[in-house]
Short mmCIF file of C-alpha atoms and ligand atoms in Angstrom, two decimals:
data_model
loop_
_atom_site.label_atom_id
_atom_site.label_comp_id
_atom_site.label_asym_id
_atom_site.label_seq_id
_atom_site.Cartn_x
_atom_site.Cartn_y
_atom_site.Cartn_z
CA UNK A 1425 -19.43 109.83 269.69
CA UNK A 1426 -16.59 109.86 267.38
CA UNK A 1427 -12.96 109.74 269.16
CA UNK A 1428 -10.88 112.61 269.62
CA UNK A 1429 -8.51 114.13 266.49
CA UNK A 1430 -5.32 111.96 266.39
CA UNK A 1431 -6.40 110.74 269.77
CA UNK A 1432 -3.15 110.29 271.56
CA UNK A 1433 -1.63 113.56 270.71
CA UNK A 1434 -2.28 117.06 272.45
CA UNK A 1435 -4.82 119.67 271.73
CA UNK A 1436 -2.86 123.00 271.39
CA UNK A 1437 -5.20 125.69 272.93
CA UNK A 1438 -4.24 129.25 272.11
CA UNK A 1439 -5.34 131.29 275.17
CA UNK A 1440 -5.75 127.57 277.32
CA UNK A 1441 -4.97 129.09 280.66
CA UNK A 1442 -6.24 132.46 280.76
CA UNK A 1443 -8.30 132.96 277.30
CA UNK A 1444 -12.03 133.84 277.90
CA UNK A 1445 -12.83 130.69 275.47
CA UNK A 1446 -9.47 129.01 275.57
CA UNK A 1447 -9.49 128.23 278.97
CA UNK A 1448 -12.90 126.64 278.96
CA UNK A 1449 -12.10 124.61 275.95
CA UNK A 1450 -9.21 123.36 277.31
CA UNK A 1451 -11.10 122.63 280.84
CA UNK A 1452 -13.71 120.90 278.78
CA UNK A 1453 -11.13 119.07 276.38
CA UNK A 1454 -9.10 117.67 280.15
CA UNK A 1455 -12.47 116.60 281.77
CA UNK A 1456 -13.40 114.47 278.19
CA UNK A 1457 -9.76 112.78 279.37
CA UNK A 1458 -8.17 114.79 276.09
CA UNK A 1459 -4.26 115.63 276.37
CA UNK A 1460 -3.98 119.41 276.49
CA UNK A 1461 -1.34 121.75 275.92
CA UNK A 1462 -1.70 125.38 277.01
CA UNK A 1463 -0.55 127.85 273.88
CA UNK A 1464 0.09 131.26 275.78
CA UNK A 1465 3.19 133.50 276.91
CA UNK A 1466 3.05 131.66 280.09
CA UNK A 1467 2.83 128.27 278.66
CA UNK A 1468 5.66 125.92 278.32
CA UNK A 1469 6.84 125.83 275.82
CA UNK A 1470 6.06 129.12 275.54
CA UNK A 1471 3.72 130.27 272.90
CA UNK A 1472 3.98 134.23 271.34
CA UNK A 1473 2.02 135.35 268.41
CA UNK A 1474 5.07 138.09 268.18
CA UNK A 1475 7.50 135.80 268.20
CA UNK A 1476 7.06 133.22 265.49
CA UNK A 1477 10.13 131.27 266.71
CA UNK A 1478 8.07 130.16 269.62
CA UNK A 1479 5.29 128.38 267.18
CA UNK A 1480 7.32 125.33 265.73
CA UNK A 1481 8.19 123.96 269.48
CA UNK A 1482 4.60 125.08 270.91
CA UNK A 1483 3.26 122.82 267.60
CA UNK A 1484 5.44 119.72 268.25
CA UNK A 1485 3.67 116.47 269.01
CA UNK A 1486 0.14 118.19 268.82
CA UNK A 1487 -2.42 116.71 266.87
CA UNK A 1488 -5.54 120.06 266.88
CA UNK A 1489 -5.43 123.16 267.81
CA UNK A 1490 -8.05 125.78 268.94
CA UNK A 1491 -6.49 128.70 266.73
CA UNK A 1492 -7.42 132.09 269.24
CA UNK A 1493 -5.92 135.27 267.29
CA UNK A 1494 -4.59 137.70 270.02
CA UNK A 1495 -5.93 140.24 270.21
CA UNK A 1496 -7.95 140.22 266.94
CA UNK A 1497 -8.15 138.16 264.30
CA UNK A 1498 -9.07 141.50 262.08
CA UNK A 1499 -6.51 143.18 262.91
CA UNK A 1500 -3.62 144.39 260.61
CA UNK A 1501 -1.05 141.80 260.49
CA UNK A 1502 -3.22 138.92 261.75
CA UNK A 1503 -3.67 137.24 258.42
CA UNK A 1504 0.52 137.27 258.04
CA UNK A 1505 1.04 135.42 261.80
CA UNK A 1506 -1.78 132.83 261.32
CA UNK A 1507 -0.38 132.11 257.62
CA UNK A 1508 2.87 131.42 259.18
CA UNK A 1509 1.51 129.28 262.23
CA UNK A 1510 -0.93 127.61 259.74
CA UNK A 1511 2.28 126.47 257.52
CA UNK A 1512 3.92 125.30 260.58
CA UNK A 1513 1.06 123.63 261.75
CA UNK A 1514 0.56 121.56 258.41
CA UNK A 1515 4.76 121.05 258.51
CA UNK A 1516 3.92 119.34 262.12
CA UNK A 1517 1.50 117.12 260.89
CA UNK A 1518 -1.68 118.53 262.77
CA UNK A 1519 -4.73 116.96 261.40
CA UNK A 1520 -7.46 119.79 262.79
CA UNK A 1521 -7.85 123.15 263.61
CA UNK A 1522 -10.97 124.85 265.15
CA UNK A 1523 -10.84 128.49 263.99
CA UNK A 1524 -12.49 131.51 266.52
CA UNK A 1525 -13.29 133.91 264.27
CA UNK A 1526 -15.76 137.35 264.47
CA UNK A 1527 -18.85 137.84 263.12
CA UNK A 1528 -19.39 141.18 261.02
CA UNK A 1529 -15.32 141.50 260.66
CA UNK A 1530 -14.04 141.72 257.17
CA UNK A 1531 -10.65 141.68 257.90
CA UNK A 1532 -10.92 137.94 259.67
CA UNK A 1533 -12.17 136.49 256.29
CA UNK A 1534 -8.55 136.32 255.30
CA UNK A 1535 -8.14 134.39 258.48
CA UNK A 1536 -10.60 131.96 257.85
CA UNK A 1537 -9.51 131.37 253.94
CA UNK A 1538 -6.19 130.59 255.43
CA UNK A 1539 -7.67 127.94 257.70
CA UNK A 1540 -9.85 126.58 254.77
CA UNK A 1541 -7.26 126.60 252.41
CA UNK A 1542 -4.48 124.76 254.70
CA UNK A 1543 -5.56 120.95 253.78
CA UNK A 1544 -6.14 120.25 257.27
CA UNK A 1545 -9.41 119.48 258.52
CA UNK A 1546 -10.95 122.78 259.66
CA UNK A 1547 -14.31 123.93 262.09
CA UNK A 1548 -14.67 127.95 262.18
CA UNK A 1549 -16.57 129.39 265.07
CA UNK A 1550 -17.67 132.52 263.73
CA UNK A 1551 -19.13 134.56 267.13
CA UNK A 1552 -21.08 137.52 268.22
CA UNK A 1553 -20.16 139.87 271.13
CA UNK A 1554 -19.24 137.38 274.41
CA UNK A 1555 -21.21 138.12 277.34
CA UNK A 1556 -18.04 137.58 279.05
CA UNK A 1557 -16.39 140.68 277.90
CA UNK A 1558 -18.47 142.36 281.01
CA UNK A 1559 -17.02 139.77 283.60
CA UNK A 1560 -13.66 138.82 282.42
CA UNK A 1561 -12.73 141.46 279.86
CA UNK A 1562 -12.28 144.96 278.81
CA UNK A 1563 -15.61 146.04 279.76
CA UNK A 1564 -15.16 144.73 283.43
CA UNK A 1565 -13.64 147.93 284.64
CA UNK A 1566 -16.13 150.09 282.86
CA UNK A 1567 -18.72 148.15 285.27
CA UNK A 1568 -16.88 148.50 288.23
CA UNK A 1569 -16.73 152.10 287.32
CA UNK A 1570 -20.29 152.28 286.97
CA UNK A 1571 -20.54 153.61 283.38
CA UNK A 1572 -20.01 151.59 280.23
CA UNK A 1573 -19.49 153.73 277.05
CA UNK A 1574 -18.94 152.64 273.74
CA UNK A 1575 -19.55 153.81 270.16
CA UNK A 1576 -22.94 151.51 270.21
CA UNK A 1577 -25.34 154.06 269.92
CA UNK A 1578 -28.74 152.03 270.38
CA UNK A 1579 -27.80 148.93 268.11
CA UNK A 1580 -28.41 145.09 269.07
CA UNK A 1581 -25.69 142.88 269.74
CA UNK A 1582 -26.78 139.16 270.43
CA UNK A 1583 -24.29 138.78 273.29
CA UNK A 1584 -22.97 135.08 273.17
CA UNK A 1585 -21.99 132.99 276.60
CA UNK A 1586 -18.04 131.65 276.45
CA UNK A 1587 -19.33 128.47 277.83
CA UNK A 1588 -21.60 127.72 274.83
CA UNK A 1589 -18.77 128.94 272.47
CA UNK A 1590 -16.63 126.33 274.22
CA UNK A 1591 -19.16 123.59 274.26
CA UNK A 1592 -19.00 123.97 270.40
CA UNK A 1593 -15.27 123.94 269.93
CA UNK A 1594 -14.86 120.86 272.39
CA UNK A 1595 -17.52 119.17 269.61
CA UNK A 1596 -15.71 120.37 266.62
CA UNK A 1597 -12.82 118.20 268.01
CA UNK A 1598 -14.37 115.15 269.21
CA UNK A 1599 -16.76 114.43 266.18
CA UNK A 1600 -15.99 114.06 262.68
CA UNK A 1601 -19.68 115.75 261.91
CA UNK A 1602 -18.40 119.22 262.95
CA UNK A 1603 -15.17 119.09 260.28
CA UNK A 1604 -16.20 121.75 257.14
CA UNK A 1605 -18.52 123.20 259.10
CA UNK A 1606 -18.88 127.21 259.75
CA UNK A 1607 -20.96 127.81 262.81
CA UNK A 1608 -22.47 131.95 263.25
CA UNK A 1609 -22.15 131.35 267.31
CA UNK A 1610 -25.03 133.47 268.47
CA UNK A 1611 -27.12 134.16 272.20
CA UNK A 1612 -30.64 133.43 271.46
CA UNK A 1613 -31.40 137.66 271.82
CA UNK A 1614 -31.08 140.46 270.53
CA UNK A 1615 -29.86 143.24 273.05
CA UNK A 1616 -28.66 146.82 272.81
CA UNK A 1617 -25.60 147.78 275.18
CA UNK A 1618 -28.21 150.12 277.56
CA UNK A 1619 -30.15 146.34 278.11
CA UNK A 1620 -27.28 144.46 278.77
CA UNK A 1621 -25.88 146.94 281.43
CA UNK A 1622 -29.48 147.07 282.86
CA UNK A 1623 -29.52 143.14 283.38
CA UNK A 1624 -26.17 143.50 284.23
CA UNK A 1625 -27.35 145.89 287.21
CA UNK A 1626 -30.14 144.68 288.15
CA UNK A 1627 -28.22 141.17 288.33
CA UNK A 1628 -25.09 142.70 290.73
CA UNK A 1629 -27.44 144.98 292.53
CA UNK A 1630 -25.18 147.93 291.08
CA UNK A 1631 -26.38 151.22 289.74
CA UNK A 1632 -24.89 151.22 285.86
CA UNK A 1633 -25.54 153.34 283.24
CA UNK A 1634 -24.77 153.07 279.46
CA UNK A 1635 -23.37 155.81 277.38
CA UNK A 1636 -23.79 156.30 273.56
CA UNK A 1637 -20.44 158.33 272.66
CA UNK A 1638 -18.88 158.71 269.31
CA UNK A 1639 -16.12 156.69 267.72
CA UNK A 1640 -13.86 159.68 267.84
CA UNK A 1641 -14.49 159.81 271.78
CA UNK A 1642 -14.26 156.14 272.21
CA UNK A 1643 -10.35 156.54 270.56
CA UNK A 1644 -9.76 159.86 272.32
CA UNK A 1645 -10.67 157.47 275.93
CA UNK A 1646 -8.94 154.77 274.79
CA UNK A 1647 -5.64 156.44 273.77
CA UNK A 1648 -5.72 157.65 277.27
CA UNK A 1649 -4.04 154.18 278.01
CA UNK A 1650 -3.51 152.30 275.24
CA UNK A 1651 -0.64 153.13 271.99
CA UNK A 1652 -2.59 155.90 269.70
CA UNK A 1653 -2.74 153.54 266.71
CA UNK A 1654 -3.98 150.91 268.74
CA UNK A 1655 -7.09 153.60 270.12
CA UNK A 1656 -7.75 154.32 266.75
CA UNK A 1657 -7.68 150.41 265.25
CA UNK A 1658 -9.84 149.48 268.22
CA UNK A 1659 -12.30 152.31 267.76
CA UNK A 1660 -12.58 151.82 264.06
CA UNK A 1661 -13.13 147.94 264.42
CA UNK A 1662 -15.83 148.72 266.94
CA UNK A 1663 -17.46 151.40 264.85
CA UNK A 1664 -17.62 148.51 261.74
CA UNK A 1665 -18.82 145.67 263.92
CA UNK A 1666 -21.62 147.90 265.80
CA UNK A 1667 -22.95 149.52 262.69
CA UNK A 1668 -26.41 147.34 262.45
CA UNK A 1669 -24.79 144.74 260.30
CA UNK A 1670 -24.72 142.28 263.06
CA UNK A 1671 -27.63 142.85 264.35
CA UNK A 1672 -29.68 139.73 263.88
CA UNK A 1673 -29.32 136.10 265.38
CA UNK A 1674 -27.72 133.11 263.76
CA UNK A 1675 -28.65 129.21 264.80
CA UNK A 1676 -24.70 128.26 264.71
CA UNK A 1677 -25.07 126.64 268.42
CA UNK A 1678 -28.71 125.10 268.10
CA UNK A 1679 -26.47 123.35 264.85
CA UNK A 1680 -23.71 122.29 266.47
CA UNK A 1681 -25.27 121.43 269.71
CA UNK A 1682 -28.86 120.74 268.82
CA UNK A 1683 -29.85 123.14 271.72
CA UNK A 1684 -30.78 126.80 271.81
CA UNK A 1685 -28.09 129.02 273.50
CA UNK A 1686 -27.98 130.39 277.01
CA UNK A 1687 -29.69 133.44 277.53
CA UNK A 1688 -27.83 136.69 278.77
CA UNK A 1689 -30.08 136.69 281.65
CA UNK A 1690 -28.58 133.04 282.78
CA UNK A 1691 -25.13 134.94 282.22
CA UNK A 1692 -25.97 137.55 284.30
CA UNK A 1693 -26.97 136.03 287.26
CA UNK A 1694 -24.37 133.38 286.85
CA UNK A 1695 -21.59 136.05 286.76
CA UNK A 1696 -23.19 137.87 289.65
CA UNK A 1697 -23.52 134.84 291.83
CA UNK A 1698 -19.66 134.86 291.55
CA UNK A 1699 -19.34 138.12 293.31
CA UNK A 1700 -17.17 139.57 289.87
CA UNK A 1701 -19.42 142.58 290.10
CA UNK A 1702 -19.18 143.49 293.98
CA UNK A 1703 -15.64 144.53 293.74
CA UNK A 1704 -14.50 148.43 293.72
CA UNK A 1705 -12.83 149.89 290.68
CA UNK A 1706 -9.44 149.88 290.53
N1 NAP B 1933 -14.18 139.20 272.90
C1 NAP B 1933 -15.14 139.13 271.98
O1 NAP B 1933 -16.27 139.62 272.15
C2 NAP B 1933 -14.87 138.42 270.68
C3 NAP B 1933 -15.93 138.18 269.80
C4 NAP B 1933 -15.69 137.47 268.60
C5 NAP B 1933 -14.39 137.01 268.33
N2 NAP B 1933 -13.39 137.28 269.21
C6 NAP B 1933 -12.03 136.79 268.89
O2 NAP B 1933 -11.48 136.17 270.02
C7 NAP B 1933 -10.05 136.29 269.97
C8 NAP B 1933 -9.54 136.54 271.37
O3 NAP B 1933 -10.11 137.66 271.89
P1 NAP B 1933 -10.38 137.87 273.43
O4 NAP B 1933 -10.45 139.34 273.61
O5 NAP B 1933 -11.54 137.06 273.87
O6 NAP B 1933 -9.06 137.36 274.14
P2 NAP B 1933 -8.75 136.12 275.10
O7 NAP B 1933 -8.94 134.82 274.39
O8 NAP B 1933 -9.46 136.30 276.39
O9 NAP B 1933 -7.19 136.38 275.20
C9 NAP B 1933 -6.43 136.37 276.34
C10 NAP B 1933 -5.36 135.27 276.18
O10 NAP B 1933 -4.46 135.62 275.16
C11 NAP B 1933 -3.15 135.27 275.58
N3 NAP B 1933 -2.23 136.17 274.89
C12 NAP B 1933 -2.11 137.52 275.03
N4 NAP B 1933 -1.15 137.99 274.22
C13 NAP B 1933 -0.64 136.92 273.57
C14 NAP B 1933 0.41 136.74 272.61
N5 NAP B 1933 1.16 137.77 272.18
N6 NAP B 1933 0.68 135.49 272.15
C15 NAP B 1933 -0.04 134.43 272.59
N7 NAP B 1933 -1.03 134.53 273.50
C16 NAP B 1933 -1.32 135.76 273.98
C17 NAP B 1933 -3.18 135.43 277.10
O11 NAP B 1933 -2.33 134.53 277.76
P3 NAP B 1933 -0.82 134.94 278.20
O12 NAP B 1933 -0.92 136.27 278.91
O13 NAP B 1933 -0.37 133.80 279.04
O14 NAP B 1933 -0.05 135.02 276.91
C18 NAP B 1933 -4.62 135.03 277.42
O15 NAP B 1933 -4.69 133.63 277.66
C19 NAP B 1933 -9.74 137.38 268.94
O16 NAP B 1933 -9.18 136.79 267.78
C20 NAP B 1933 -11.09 137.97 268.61
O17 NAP B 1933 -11.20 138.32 267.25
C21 NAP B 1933 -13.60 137.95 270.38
#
């Protein structure tokens, strides 16, 4: 194995402490005996894609970072704030960046040029729906609740685990083979959202049941909590991503890793075992 990136010098981890991926990279990254610094609102320094005059101090000293886009690296705007970070981040003198990116999004394209075109030695991680998104994310509560429903219609997603997602990024920084490399981070099967909530159930013992609703009821739901224009960004990203175009696998972690990825079964039952699934509904 090659050593770590600038081996002495921290890995900044956006998300590090409570990111689906970041905080198994940076688990992974401490375990391998590699400095870490956590890049989040609650790190310290403090690190706030709003508030670009946390970046510079959050960059000091730091020698990679695992660039995590909150919340979405298509989103309006998101090409602007990595830009910036990515100029600060060359100004620092970090040597690598390892790029989470989305499969099927246009809009994080501009993203990843940024990262290509920065000088610094880049790894993009280009990924598929995480499984985790049912355990630790939005979808969580929508389990809980019993009913999942989403703009999907009867398309196939190949869910992909965090853990192999992180397994990947923790290579792209400790060997030089992973630098110019994109990896299309796939699971190894294609599922539509009524299968996954099936496994899902039949893994937590729960009685779930998919829905199939339209975009314009997926942003009328959403706006029910969330700012209008972020309903309607959220619903229109979903509606692009979950028109077919993504639905076929990629061999991104049999690449990196030389090993197929986990199944969404393995998830499953992993995520049940943990009791996430027993709990009531808030
Ligand atoms: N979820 C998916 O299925 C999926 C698939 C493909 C690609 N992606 C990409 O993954 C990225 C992250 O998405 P995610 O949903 O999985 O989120 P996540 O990594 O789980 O994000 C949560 C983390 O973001 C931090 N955070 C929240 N607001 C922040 C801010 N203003 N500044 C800095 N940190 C902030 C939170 O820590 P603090 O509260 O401490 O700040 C927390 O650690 C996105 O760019 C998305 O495009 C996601």
């Amino acid at each position: 194995m090659n050593t770590p990136t600038s081996s002495m010098k921290p890995v900044l981890v956006l998300g590090g402490t409570a990111g689906k991926t970041g905080r198994r990279v940076a688990q992974r990254l401490e375990a391998r005996g590699v400095p870490v610094r956590n890049g989040s609102r609650s790190g310290n320094p403090s690190f706030d894609w709003e508030d670009p005059s946390t970046w510079k101090q959050a960059l000091h000293g730091v020698g990679a970072v695992y660039l995590v886009y909150y919340p979405d690296l298509a989103m309006e705007g998101a090409d602007v704030a990595v830009s910036g970070f990515v100029e600060e981040a060359v100004k620092s003198g970090v040597s690598r960046i390892v790029l989470l990116s989305g499969r099927g999004e246009e809009g994080a394209g501009r993203g990843e040029n940024i990262v290509k075109n920065s000088g610094i030695e880049w790894t993009i991680l280009r990924a598929s729906w995480f499984a985790q998104n049912f355990s630790e994310g939005h979808l969580l509560e929508p389990v809980l609740e019993g009913t999942v429903a989403l703009p999907a219609g009867d398309v196939a997603e190949p869910f992909i685990d965090a853990d192999d997602i992180a397994n990947v990024a923790v290579a792209a920084f400790t060997d030089r083979r992973h630098v110019g490399q994109l990896y299309e981070l796939t699971g190894p099967r294609l599922l539509t959202f009524a299968d996954a909530v099936a496994e899902i159930g039949a893994a937590a013992g729960r009685k779930l049941n998919y829905v199939p609703i339209s975009a314009a009821e997926y942003e009328s739901m959403l706006a029910q909590y969330a700012p209008p224009e972020f309903a309607n960004w959220l619903s229109a990203l979903f509606t692009e991503v979950l028109d077919g175009r993504n639905a076929h696998l990629n061999d991104g972690v049999q690449r990196a890793l030389g090993r197929p990825p986990r199944d969404f079964a393995d998830y499953a039952r992993a995520a049940a075992a943990t009791g996430v699934w027993n709990a009531t509904a808030r």
